[in-house]
Tab-separated table of C-alpha atoms in Angstrom:
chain	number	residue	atom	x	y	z
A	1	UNK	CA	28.829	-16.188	2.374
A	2	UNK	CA	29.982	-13.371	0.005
A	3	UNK	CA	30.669	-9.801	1.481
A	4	UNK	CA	32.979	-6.944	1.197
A	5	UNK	CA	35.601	-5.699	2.987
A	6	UNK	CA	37.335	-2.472	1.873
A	7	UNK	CA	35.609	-2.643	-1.720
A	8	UNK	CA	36.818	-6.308	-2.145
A	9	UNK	CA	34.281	-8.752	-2.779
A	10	UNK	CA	35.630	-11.989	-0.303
A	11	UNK	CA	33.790	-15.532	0.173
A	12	UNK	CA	33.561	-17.204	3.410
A	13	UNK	CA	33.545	-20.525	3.660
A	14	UNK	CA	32.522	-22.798	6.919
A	15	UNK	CA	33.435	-26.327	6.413
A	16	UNK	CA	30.960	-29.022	7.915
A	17	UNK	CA	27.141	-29.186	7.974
A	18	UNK	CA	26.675	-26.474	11.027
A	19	UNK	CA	27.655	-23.043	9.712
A	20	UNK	CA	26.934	-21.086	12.958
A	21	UNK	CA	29.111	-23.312	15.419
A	22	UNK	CA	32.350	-23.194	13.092
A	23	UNK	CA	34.786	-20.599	12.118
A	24	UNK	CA	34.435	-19.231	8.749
A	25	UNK	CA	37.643	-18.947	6.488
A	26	UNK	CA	38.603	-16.752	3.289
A	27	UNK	CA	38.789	-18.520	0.349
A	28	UNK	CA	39.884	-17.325	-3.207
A	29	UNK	CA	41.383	-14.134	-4.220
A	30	UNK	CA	39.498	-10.830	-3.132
A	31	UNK	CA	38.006	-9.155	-6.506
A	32	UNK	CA	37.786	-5.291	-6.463
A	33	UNK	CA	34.340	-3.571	-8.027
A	34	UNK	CA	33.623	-1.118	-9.538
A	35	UNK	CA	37.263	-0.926	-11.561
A	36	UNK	CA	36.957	3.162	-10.512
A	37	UNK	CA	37.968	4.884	-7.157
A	38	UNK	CA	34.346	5.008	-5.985
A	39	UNK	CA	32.941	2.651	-3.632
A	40	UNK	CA	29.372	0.903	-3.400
A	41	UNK	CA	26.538	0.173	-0.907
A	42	UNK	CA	23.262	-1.019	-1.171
A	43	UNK	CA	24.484	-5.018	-1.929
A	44	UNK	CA	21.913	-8.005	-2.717
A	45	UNK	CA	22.387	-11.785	-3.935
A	46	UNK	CA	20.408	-12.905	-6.784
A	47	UNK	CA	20.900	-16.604	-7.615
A	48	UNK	CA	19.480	-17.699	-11.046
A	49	UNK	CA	18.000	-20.784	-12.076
A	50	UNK	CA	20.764	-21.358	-14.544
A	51	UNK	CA	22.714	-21.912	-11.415
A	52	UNK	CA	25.113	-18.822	-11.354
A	53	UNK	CA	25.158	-16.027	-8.784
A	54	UNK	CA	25.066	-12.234	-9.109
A	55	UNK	CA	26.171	-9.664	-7.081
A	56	UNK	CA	23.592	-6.571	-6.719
A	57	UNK	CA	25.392	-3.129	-5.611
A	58	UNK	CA	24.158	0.729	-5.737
A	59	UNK	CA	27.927	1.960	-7.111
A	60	UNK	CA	29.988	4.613	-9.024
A	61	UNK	CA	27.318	6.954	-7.670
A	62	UNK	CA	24.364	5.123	-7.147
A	63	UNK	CA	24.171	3.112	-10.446
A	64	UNK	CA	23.079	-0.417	-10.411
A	65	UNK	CA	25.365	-2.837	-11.244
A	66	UNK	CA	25.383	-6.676	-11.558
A	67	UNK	CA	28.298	-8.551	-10.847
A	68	UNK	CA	29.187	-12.344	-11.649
A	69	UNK	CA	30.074	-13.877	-8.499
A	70	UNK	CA	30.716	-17.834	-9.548
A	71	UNK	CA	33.726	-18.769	-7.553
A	72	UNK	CA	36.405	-18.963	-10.725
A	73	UNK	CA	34.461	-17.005	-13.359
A	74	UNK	CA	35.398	-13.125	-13.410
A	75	UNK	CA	33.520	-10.751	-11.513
A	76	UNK	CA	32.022	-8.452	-14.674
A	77	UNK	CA	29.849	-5.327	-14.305
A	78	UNK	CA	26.402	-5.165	-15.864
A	79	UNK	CA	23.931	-2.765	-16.399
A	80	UNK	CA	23.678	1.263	-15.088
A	81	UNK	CA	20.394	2.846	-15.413
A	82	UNK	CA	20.347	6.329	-13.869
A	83	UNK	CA	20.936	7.328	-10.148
A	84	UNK	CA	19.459	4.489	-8.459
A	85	UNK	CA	20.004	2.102	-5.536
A	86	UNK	CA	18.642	-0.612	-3.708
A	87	UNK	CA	18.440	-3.306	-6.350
A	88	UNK	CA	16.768	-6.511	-5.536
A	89	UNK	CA	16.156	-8.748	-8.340
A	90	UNK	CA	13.748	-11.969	-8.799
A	91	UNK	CA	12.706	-14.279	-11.737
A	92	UNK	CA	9.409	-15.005	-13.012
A	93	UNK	CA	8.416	-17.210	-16.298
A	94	UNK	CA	11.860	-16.611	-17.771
A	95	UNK	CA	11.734	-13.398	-17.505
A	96	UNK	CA	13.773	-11.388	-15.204
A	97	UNK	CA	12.384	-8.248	-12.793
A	98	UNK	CA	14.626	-5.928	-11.441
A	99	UNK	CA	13.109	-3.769	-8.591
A	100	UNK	CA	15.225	-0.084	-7.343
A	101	UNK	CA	14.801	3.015	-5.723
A	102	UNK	CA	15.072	6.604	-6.322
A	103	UNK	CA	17.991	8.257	-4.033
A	104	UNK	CA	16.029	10.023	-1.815
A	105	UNK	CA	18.084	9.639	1.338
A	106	UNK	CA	15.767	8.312	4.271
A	107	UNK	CA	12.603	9.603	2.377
A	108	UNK	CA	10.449	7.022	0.232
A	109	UNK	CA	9.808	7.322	-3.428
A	110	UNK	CA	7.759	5.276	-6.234
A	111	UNK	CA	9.736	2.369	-6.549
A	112	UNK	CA	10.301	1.269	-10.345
A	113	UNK	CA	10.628	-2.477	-12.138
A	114	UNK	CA	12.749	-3.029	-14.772
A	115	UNK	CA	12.337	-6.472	-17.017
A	116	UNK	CA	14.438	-8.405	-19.548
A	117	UNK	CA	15.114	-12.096	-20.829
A	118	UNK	CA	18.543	-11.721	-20.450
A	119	UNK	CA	20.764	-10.254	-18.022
A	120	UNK	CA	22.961	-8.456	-19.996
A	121	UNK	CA	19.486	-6.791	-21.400
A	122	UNK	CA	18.108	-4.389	-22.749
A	123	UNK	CA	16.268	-3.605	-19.809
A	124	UNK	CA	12.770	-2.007	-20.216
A	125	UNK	CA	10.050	-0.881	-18.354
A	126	UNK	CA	10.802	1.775	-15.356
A	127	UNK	CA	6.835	1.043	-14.036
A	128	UNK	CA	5.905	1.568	-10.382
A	129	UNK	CA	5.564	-1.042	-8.323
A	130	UNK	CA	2.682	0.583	-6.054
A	131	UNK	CA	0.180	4.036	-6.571
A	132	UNK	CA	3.093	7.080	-6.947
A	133	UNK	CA	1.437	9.094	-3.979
A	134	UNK	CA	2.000	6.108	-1.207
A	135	UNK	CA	5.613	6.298	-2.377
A	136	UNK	CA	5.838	2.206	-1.881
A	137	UNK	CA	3.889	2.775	0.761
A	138	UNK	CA	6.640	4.188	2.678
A	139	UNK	CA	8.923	1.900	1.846
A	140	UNK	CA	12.560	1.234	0.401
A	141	UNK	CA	13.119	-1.863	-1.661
A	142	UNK	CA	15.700	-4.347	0.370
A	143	UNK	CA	15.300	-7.647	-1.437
A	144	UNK	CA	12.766	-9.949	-3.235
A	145	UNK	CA	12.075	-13.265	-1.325
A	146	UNK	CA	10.855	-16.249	-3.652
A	147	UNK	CA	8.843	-19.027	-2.393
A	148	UNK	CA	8.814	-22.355	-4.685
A	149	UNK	CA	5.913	-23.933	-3.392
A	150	UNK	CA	4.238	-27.340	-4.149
A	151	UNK	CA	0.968	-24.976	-5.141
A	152	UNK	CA	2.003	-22.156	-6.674
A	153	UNK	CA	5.118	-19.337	-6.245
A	154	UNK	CA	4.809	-16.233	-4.546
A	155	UNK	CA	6.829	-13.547	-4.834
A	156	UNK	CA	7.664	-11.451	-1.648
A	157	UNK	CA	8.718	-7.960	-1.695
A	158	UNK	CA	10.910	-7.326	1.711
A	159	UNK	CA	10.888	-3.221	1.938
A	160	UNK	CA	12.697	-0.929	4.525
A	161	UNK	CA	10.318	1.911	5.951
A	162	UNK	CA	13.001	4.050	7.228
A	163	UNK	CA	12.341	6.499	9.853
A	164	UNK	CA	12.921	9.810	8.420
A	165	UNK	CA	16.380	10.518	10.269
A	166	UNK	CA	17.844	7.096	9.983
A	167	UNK	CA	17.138	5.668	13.334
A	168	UNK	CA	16.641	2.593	15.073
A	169	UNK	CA	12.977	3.843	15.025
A	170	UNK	CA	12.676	1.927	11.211
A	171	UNK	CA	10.274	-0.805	10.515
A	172	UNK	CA	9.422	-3.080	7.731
A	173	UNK	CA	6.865	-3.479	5.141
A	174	UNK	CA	6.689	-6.588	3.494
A	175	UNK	CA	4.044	-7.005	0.998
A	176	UNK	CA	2.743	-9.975	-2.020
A	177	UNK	CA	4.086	-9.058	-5.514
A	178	UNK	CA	1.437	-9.545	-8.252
A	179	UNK	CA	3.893	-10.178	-11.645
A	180	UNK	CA	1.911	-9.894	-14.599
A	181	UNK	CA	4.032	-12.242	-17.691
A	182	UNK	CA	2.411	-10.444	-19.946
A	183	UNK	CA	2.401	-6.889	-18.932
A	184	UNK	CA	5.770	-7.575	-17.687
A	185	UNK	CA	4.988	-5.592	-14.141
A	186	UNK	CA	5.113	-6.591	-10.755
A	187	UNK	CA	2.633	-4.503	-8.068
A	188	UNK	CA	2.494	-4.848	-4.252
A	189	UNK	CA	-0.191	-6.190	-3.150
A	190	UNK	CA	-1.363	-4.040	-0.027
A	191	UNK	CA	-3.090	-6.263	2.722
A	192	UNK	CA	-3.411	-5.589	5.885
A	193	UNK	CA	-2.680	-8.795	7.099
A	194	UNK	CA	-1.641	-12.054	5.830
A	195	UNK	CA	0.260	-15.109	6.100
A	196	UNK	CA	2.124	-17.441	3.464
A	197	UNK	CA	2.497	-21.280	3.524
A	198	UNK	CA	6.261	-22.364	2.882
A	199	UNK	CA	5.581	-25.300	1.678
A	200	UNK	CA	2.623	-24.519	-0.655
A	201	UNK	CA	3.640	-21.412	-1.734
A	202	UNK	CA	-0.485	-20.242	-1.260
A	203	UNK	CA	-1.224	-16.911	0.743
A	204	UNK	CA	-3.862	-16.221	2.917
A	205	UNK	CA	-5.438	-13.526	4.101
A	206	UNK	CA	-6.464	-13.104	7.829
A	207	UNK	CA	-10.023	-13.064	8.418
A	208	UNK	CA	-11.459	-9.658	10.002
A	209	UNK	CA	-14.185	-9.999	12.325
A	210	UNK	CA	-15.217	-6.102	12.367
A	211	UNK	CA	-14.446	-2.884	10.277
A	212	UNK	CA	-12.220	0.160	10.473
A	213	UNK	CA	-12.716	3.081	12.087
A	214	UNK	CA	-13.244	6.394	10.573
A	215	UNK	CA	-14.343	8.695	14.097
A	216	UNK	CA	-11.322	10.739	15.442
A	217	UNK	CA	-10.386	12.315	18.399
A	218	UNK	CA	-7.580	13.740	20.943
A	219	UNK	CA	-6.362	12.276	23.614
A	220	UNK	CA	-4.918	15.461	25.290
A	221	UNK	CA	-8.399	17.179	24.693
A	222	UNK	CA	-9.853	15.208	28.190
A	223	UNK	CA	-9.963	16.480	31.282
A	224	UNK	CA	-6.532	16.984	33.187
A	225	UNK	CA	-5.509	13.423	34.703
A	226	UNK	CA	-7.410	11.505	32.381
A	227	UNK	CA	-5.516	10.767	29.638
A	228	UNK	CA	-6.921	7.031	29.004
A	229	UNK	CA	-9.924	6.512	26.918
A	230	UNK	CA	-12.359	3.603	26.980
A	231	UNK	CA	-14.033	2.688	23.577
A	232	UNK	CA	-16.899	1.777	23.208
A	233	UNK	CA	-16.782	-1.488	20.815
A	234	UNK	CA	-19.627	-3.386	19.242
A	235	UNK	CA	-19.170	-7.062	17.868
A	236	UNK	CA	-20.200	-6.951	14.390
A	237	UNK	CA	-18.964	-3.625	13.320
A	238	UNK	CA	-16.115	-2.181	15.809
A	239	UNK	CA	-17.167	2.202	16.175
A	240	UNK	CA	-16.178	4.926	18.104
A	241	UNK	CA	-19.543	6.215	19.024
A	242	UNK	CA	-18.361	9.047	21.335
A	243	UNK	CA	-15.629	10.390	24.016
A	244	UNK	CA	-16.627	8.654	27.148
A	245	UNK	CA	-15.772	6.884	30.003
A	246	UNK	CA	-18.911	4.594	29.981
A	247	UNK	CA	-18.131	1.088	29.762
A	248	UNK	CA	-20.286	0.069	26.718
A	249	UNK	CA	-20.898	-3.149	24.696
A	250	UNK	CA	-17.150	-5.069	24.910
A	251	UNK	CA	-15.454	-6.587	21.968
A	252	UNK	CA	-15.845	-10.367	21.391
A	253	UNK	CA	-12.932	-12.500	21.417
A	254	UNK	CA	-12.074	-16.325	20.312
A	255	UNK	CA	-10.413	-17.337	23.756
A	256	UNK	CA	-6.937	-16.531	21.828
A	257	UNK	CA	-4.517	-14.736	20.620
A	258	UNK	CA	-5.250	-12.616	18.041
A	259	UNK	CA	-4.464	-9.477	15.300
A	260	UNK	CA	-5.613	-6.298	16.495
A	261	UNK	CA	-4.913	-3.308	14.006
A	262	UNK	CA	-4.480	0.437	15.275
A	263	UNK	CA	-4.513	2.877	12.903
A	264	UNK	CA	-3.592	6.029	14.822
A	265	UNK	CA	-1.005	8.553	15.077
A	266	UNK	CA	0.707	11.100	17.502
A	267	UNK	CA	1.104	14.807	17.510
A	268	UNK	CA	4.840	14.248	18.296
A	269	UNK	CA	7.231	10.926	18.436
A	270	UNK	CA	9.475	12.257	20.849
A	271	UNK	CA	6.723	13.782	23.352
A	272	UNK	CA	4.802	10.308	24.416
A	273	UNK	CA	3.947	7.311	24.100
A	274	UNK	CA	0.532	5.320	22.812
A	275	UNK	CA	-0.670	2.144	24.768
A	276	UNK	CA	-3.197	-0.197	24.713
A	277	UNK	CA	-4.860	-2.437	27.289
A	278	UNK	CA	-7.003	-5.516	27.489
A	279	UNK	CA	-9.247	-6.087	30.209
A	280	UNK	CA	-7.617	-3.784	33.056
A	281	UNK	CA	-4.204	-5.634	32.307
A	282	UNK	CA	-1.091	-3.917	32.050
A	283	UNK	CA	-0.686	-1.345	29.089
A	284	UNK	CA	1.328	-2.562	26.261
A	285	UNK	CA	2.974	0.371	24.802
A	286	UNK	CA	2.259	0.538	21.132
A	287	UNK	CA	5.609	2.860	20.462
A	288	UNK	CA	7.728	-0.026	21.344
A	289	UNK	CA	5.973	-1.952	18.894
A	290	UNK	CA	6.233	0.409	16.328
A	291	UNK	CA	8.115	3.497	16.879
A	292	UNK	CA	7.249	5.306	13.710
A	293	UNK	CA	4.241	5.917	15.370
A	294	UNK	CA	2.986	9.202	13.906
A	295	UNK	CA	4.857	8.416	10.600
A	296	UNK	CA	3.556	5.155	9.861
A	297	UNK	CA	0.067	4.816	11.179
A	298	UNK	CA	-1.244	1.053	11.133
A	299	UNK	CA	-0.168	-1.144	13.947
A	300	UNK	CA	-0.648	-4.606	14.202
A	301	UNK	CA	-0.624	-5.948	17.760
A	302	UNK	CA	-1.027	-9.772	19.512
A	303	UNK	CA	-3.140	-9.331	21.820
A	304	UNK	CA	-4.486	-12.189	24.342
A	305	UNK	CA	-8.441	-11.978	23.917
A	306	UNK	CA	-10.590	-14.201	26.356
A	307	UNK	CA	-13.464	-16.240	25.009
A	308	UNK	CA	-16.924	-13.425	25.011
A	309	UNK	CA	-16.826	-10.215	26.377
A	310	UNK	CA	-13.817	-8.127	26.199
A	311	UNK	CA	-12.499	-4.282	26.762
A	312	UNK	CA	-9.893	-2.386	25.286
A	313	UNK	CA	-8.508	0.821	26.718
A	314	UNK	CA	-6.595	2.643	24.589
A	315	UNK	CA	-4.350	5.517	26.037
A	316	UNK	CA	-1.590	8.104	25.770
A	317	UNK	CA	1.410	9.327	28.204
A	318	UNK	CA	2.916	12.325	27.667
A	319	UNK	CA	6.662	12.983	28.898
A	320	UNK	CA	6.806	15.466	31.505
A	321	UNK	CA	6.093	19.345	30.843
A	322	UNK	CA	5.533	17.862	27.058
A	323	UNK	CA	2.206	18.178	25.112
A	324	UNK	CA	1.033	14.993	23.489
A	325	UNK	CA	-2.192	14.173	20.961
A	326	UNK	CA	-2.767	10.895	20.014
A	327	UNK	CA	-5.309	10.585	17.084
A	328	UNK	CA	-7.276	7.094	16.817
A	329	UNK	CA	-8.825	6.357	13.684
A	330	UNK	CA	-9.959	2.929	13.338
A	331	UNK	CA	-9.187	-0.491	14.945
A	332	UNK	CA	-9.691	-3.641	13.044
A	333	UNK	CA	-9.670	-7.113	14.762
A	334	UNK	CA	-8.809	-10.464	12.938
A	335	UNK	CA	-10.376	-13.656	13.969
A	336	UNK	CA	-6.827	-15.561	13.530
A	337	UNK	CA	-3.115	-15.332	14.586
């Protein structure tokens, strides 16, 4: 394990074949980076093919560096481009693609890739790696996850979607990377829902069994003391026909679990809470799922969906003297989990 204590870049090593039941010791001389008075965050691992490791830090002010990390071979600093940070690097056909952010503080940006055959560069490129307006779809680059399959590779970008302030109210967005070898880009690929096989390497996506939702309405506008809604939910295409309390035709389920997506938000994060129940059950509180509820708007949820007829009751609680609108725009229901 490499890390950094104080600026110094120190390995751990656990001796044995079971890492997490043995103590870990310090092993080699510390090495100091950058060589200035300014310190670094931001830090990723890429290890190449040619078998040597690199040490990826936002430093001297937010420029990128990478840093040799071979146990015995100096640490040496590579290439700055610009006030950037959170540097996650993978390799594709030889080539090499180095994904950052802006320094916006907790706020997303565009994203850029950089590409080169060599390390040491010249790097080139600077494209975004998703449309400019979604800013990376609210996202922060963390790292790049490759999976060597016995099909094919796929490329994983692992993004941050901070909350705003910083908080433990973050999430994740983790999305396929398309890498074009000849174009020399890499773009997120934004589906809903999807899975990956480990040992193939092949994606695929979840299967929907309705479509979204466009209706909207306000959960605060209903009468006082009824602040839960009941949809009304057809089979083959799921649609809020109206504000009602009528039960109507129920949603069809497989007899297990499966993906429900919300796509909602809230007048206010701190003045309620969204929840969603099946079948008269108790509510499962959608906030505790996803706390960026009202900043990030699609939730996926597990739900436990009996074999025919089904009903979902989606609701809001507001805190106490606090006014709360919840704003439900579509649901869409996979067949798989």
């Amino acid at each position: 394990i490499w890390g950094q204590v104080n600026r110094e870049i120190v390995t751990l090593v656990a001796p044995g074949t079971t890492p997490a039941s043995t103590a870990y010791t310090l092993t080699g001389s510390p090495a100091l980076i950058p060589p200035d008075a300014r310190s670094f965050s931001d830090m990723g691992v890429f290890v190449d093919d040619t078998g040597l490791n690199y040490f990826l830090s936002s430093a001297d002010s937010n420029n990128i560096q990478i840093n040799n990390i071979n146990a015995g071979t100096p640490i040496t600093i590579g290439t700055r481009d610009g006030a950037l940070e959170a540097p996650g690097m993978f390799k594709a056909s030889g080539v090499y693609y180095f994904i950052m952010s802006g320094k916006t503080g907790y706020r997303p940006n565009p994203n850029k890739v950089y590409w080169a055959t060599s390390l040491a560069g010249p790097w080139q490129g600077g494209t975004d790696i998703a449309p400019e307006a979604v800013n990376t779809y609210n996202s922060q680059n963390s790292a790049e996850l490759v999976i060597t399959g016995t099909s094919t590779t796929t490329y994983i970008f692992l993004g941050d979607a901070w909350d705003i302030n910083g908080t433990d109210a973050s999430n994740y967005e983790w999305l396929p990377i398309s890498v074009s070898t000849s174009a020399h880009t890499a773009t997120l690929q934004d589906f809903s829902m999807w899975t990956v096989n480990p040992n193939t390497g092949m994606l695929r996506l979840s299967r929907r069994s309705g479509s979204k939702l466009k209706p909207t309405f306000q959960a605060s506008s209903l009468p006082a003391g009824l602040q839960t809604l009941r949809l009304m939910l057809r089979t083959a295409l799921l649609e809020v026909q109206q504000v009602s309390f009528i039960d109507q035709a129920p949603l069809v389920g497989n007899g297990d679990k499966q993906w429900v997506s919300f796509k909602y938000s809230v007048s206010n994060v701190y003045a309620g809470e969204a929840h969603v129940s099946v079948n008269g059950a108790a509510p499962i509180n959608l906030s505790e799922l996803n706390s960026r509820a009202g900043h990030f708007t699609t939730v996926p949820v597990a739900l436990s969906l009996k074999n025919g007829a089904n009903t979902l009751t989606f609701g809001t609680t507001a805190v106490k003297g606090g006014e709360f609108e919840a704003h439900l725009e579509g649901i869409q229901v996979f067949d798989d989990y």
